[in-house]
Coordinates of C-alpha atoms and ligand atoms in Angstrom, one line a residue:
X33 CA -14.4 -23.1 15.6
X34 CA -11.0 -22.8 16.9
X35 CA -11.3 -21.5 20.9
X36 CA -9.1 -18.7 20.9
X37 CA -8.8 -17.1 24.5
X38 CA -6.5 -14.2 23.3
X39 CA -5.1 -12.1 20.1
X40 CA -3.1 -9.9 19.4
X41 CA -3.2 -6.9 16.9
X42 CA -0.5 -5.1 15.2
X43 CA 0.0 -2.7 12.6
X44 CA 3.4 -2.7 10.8
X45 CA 5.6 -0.9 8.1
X46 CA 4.3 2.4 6.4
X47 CA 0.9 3.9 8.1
X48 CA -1.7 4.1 5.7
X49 CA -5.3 5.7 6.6
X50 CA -7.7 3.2 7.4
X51 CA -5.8 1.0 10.0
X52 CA -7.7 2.4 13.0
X53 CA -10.9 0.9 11.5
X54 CA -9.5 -2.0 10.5
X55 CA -7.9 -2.3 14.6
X56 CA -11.5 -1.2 15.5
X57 CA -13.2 -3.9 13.8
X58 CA -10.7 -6.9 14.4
X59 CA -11.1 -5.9 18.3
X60 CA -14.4 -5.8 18.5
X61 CA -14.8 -9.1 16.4
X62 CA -13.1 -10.9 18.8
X63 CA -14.5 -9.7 21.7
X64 CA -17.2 -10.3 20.2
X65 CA -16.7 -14.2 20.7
X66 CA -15.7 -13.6 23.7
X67 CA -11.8 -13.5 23.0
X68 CA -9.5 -10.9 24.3
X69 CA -7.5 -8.6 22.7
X70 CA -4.1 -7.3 22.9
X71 CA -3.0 -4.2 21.3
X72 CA 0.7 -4.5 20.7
X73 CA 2.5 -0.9 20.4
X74 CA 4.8 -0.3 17.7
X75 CA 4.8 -2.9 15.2
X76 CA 6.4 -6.0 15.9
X77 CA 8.5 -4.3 17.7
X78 CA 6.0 -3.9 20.6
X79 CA 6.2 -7.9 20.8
X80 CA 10.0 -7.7 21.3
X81 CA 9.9 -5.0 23.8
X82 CA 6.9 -6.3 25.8
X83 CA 5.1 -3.3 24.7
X84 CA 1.7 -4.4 25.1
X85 CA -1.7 -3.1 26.3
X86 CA -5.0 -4.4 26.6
X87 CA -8.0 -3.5 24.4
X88 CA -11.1 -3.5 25.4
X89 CA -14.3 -2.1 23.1
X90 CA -14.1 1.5 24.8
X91 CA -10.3 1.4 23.8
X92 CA -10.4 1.8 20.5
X93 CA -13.7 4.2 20.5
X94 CA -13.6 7.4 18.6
X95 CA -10.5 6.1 15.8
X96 CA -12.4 5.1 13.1
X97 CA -12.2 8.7 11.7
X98 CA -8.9 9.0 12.3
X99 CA -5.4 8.8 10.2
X100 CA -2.5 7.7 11.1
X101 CA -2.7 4.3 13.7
X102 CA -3.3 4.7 17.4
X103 CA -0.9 1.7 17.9
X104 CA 1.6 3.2 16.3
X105 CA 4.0 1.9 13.5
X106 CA 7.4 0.6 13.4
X107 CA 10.1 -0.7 11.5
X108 CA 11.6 -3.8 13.6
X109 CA 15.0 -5.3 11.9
X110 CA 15.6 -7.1 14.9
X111 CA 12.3 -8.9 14.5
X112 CA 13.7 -10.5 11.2
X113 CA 16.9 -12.0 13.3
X114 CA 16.0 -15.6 14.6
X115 CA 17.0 -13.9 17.8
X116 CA 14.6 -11.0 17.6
X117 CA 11.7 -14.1 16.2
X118 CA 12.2 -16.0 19.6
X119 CA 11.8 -13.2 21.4
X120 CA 8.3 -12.3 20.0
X121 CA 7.4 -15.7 20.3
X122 CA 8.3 -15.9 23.8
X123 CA 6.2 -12.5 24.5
X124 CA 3.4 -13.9 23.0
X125 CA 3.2 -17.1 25.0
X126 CA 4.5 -15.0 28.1
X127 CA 1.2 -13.0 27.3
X128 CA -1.3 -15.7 26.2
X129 CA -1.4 -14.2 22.9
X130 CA -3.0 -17.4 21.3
X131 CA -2.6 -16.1 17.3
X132 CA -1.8 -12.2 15.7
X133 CA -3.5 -10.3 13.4
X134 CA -0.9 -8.2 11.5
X135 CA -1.8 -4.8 9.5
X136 CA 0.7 -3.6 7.3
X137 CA 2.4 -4.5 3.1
X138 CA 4.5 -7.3 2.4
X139 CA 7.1 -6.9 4.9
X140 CA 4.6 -7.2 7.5
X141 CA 3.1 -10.0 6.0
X142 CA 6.2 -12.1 5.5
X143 CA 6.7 -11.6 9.3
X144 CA 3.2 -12.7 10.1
X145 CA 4.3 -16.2 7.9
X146 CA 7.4 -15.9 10.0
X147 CA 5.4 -16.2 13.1
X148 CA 2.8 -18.7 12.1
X149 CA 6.1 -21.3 11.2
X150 CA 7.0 -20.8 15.0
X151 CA 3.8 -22.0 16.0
X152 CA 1.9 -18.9 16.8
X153 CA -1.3 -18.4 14.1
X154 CA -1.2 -15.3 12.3
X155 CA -3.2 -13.5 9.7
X156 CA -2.6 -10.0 7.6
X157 CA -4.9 -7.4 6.8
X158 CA -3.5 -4.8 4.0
X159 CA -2.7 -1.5 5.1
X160 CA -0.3 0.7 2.9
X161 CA -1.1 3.3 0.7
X162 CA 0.5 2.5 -2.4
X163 CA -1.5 -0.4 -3.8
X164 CA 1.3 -2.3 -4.2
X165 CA 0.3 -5.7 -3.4
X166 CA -0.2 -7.6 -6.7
X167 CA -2.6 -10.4 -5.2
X168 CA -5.5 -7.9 -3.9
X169 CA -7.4 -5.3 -5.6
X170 CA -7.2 -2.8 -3.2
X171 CA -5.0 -2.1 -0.1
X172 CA -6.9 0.3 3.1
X173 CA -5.4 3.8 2.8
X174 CA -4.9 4.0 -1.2
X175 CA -8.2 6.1 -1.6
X176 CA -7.3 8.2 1.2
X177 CA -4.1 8.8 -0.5
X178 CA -5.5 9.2 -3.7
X179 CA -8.1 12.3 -2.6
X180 CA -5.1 13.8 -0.6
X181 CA -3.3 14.1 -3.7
X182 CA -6.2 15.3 -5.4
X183 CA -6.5 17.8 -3.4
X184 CA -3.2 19.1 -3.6
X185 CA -3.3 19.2 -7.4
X186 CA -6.4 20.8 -7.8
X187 CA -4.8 23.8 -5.9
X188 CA -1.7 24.0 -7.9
X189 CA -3.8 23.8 -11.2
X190 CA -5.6 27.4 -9.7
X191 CA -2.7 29.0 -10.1
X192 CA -1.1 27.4 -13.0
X193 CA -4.5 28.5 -14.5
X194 CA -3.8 32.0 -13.3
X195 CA -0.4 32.2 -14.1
X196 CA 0.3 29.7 -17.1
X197 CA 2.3 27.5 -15.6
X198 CA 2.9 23.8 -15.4
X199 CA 3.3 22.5 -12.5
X200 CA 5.1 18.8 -11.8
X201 CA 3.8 17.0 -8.9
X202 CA 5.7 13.6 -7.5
X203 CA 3.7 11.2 -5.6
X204 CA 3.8 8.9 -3.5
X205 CA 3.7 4.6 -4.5
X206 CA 7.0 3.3 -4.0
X207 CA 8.2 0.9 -7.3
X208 CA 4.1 1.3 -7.7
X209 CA 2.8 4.2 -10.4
X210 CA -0.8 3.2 -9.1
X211 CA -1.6 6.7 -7.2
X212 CA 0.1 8.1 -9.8
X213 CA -2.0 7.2 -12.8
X214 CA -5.3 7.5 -11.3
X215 CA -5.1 10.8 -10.1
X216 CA -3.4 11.5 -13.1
X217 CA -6.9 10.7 -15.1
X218 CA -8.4 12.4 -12.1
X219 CA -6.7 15.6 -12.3
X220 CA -7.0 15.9 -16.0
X221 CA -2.8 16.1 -16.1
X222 CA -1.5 16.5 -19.6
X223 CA 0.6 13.4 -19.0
X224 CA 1.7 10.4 -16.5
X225 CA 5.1 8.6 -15.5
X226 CA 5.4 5.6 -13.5
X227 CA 7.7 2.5 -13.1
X228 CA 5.2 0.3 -14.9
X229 CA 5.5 1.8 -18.7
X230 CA 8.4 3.1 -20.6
X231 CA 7.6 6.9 -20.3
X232 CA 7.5 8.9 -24.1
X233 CA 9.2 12.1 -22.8
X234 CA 9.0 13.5 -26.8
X235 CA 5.3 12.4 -26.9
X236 CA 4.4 14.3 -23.7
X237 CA 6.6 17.0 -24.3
X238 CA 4.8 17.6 -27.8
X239 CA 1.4 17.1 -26.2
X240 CA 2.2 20.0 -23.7
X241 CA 3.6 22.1 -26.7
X242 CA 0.4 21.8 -28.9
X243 CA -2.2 22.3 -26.1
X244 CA -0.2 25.5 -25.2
X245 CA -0.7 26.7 -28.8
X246 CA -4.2 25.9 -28.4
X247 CA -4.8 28.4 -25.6
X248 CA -4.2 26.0 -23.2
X249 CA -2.8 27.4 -19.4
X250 CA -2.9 25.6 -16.8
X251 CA -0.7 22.0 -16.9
X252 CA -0.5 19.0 -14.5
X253 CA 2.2 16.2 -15.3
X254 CA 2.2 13.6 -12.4
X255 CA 5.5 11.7 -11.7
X256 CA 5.5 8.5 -9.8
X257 CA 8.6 8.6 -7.2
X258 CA 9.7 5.2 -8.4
X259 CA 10.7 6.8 -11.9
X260 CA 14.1 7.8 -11.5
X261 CA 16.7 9.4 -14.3
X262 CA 20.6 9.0 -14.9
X263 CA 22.6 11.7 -12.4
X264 CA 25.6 13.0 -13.8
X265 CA 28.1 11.0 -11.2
X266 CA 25.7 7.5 -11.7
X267 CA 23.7 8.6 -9.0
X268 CA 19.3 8.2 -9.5
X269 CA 17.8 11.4 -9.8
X270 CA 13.9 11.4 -9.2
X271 CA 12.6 11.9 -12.5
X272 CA 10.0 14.8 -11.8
X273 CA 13.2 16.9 -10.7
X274 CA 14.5 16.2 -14.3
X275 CA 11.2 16.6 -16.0
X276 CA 10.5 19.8 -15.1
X277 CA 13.5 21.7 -16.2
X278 CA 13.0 19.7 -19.6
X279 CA 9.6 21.1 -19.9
X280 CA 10.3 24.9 -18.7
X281 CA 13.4 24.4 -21.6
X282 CA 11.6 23.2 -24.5
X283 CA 8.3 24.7 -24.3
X284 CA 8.9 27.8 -22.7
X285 CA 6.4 27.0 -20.0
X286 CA 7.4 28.3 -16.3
X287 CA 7.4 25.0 -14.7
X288 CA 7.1 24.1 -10.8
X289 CA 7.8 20.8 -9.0
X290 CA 5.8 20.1 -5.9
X291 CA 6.5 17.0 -3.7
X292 CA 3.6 16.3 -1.4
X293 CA 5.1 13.5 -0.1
X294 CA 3.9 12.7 3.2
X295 CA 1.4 14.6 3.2
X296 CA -0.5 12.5 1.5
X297 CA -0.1 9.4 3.6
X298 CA -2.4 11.5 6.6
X299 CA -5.7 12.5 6.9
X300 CA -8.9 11.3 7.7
X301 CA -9.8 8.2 5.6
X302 CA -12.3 8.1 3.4
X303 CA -15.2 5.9 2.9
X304 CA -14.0 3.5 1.1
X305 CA -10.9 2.9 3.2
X306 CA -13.2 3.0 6.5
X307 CA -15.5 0.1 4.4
X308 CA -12.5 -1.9 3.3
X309 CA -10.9 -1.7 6.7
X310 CA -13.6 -3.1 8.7
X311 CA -14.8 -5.8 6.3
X312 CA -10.7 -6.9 5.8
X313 CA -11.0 -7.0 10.8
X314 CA -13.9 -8.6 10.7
X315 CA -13.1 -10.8 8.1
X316 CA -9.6 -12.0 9.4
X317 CA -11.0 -12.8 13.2
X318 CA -13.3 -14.9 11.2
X319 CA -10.7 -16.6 9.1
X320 CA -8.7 -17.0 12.7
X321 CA -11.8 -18.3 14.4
X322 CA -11.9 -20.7 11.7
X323 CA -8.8 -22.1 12.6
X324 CA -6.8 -20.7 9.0
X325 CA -3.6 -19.0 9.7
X326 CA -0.5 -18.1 7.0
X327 CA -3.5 -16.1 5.1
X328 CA -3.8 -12.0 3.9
X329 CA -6.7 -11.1 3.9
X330 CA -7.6 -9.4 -0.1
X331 CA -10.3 -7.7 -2.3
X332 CA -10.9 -9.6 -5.1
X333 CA -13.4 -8.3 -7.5
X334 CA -15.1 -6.4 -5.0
X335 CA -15.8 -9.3 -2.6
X336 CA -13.3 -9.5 0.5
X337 CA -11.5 -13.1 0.8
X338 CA -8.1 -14.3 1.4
X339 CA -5.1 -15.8 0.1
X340 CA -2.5 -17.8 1.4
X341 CA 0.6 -15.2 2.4
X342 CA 3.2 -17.5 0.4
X343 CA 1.4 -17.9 -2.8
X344 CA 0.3 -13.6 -2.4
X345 CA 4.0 -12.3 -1.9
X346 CA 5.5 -15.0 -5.0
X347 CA 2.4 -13.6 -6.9
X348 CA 4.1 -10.1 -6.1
X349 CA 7.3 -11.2 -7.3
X350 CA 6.3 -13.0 -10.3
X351 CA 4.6 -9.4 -11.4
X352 CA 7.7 -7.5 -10.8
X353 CA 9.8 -9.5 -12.1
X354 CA 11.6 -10.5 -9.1
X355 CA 11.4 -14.3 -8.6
X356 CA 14.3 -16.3 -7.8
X357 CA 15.5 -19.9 -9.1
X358 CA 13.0 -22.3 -6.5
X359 CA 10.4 -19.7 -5.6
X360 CA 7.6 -21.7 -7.9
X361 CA 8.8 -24.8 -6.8
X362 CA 6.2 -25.1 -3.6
X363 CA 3.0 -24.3 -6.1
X364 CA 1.4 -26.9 -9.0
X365 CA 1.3 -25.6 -12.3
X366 CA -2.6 -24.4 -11.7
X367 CA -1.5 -22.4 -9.1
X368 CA 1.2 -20.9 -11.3
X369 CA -1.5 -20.2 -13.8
X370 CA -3.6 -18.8 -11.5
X371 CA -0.5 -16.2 -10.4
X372 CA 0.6 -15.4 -14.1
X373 CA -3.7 -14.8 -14.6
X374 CA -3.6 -12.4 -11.5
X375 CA -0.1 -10.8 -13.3
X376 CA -2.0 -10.3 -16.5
X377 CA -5.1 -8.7 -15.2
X378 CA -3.0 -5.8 -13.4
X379 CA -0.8 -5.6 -16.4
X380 CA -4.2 -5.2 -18.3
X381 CA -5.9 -2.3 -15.9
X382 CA -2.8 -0.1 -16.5
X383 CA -2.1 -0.8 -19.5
X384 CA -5.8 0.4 -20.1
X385 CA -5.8 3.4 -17.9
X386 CA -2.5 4.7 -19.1
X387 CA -3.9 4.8 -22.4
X388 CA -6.5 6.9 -20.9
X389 CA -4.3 9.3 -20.0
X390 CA -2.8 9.7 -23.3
X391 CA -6.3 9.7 -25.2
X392 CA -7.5 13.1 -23.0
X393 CA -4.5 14.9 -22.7
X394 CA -5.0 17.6 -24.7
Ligands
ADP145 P1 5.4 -3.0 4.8 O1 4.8 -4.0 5.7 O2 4.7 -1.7 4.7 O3 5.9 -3.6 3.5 P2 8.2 -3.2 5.7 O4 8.7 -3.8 4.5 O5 9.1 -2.1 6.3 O6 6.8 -2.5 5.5 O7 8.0 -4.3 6.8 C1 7.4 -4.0 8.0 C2 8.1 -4.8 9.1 O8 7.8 -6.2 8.9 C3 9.6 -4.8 9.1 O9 10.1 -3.6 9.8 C4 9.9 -6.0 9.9 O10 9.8 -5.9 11.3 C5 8.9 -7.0 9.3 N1 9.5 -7.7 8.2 C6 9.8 -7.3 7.0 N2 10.4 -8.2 6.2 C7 10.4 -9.3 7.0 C8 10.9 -10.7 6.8 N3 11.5 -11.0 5.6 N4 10.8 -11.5 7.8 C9 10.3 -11.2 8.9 N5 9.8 -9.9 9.2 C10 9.9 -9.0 8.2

């Protein structure tokens, strides 16, 4: 066991439901063994600015149920500057902050690597809504997001009911369709778009067409906001806003677009994200107590472990398509193996559920 005197926790990038109980259970971890904890305000922002406060088990009382993250979110460009790095590091020894654990995506993470080359230890815990890191199974705050959107959908599909109408809905996921496609099968929408698949406009189109003839009334389509269509002048237009008219046009439909945006990344979390959050704390004090650093902490199969934040974030590139000459250099070919597996399984499960979609749409 590593002796630790002090931590500090951060959360980082996009809030995401959840992050108060994972801040919850990484303090009380740790003072559990009898290290101290700082919160640091804002992201890693907080650590340039000296924006720190200490947490004690009463301090984070009474968050667990709530969105949103009491230490607040940021994001820091200076902390990517060497200049902005030095001054974080200098906080943290200024402060006795011995290692960081860092709550957040991958921007987050590759600051926490960031920090562990300058010599202070650092650890991530996944918190964005979106789903979007390839390595781990889940992220805290995608089930939260997930029911918001539910939620929204099932009240536009009363009064598409009602009135015959189709209603479009954009969600949230970044170059992610992951929200989109499960509450897709979850809302019982007639069809799904999302970043991942080529989308068959004519195929959905038809499918909307048909169940309209067959008395059908009400009709969800769920749009990913990472699917975008050719503007006029070159420009991306979100797809949804295309979609829509296309729809209302060709099947003579009414059609609605609804963008719930942020309204989905609030809210209370759910179970699940409350569960995932605290096991993700408790797990990366442990892994810090251990003496590992450079790690995110991941759900893999249902059990939570961790992965090294290098070998996660080229795994993320690898799957969308983004890797540049060198970046499998560092790794033997097992490891590569082991990434392109990783690759193939989430290439698998929305392959799978897509085609779920598609079998009950009508
Ligand atoms: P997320 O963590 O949700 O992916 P961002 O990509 O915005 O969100 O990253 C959050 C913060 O992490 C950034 O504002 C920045 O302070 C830090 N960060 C992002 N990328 C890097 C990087 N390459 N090196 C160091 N820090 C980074």
């Amino acid at each position: 066991m590593k002796q630790f005197r002090r931590i500090g926790v951060l959360s980082s990038g996009g809030d995401a439901p959840g992050m108060n109980a994972a801040i919850r259970a990484i303090t009380r971890t740790a003072l559990d063994h009898g290290v101290e904890v700082m919160g640091i305000i804002g992201g890693y922002s907080g650590l340039i600015k000296e924006n720190i406060v200490p947490l004690d088990s009463r301090a984070v009382s009474n968050i667990i149920t709530k969105g949103g993250t009491a230490l607040y979110s940021d994001r820091c460009v200076e902390f990517k500057t060497e200049e902005g790095m030095q001054k974080a590091i200098a906080t943290c020894k200024k402060y006795n902050i011995d290692a960081i654990v860092a709550i957040g995506g991958d921007g987050t993470f590759r600051g926490a690597t960031d920090l562990t080359l300058r010599g202070v230890p650092a650890i991530g815990v996944t918190g964005t809504i979106d789903n979007d890191i390839t390595a781990t199974d889940y992220t805290v705050g995608f089930d939260t997001a997930m029911n918001s959107v539910i939620e929204v959908v099932d009240r536009l599909r009363d009064t598409c009911e009602s009135h015959a109408r189709c209603n479009v809905v954009e969600v949230m996921g970044r170059d992610c369709g992951e929200i989109a496609l499960k509450t897709a099968i979850a809302c019982g929408a007639m069809a799904v778009a999302i970043p991942e698949v080529p989308f068959d406009e004519a195929a959905a189109i038809a499918a909307i067409k048909e169940a309209k003839e067959s008395g059908k009334r009400g009709m969800i389509v769920i749009v990913s906001e990472g699917v975008f269509a050719d503007g006029p002048d070159g420009k991306k237009i979100p797809y949804g806003e295309v979609l829509v008219k296309k729809i209302e046009a060709e099947t003579g439909i009414e059609s609605k677009f609804c963008r719930p945006a942020h309204m989905v990344r609030g809210g209370s979390p759910t179970l699940r994200d409350r569960l995932t959050a605290s096991r993700m704390g408790v797990k990366a004090v442990e892994l810090l107590l251990e003496g590992k650093s450079n790690l995110v902490v991941i759900e893999e199969n249902g059990e939570i472990t961790s992965m090294d934040i290098l070998f996660a974030l080229t795994t993320d590139r690898m799957y969308k398509n983004k890797l540049k000459e060198g970046d499998l250099d560092k790794f033997n070919e097992e490891q590569i193996a082991q990434m392109k597996a990783i690759c193939e399984k989430r290439t698998r499960d929305i392959a799978e559920q897509y085609a779920i979609v598609n079998a009950i749409n009508m």
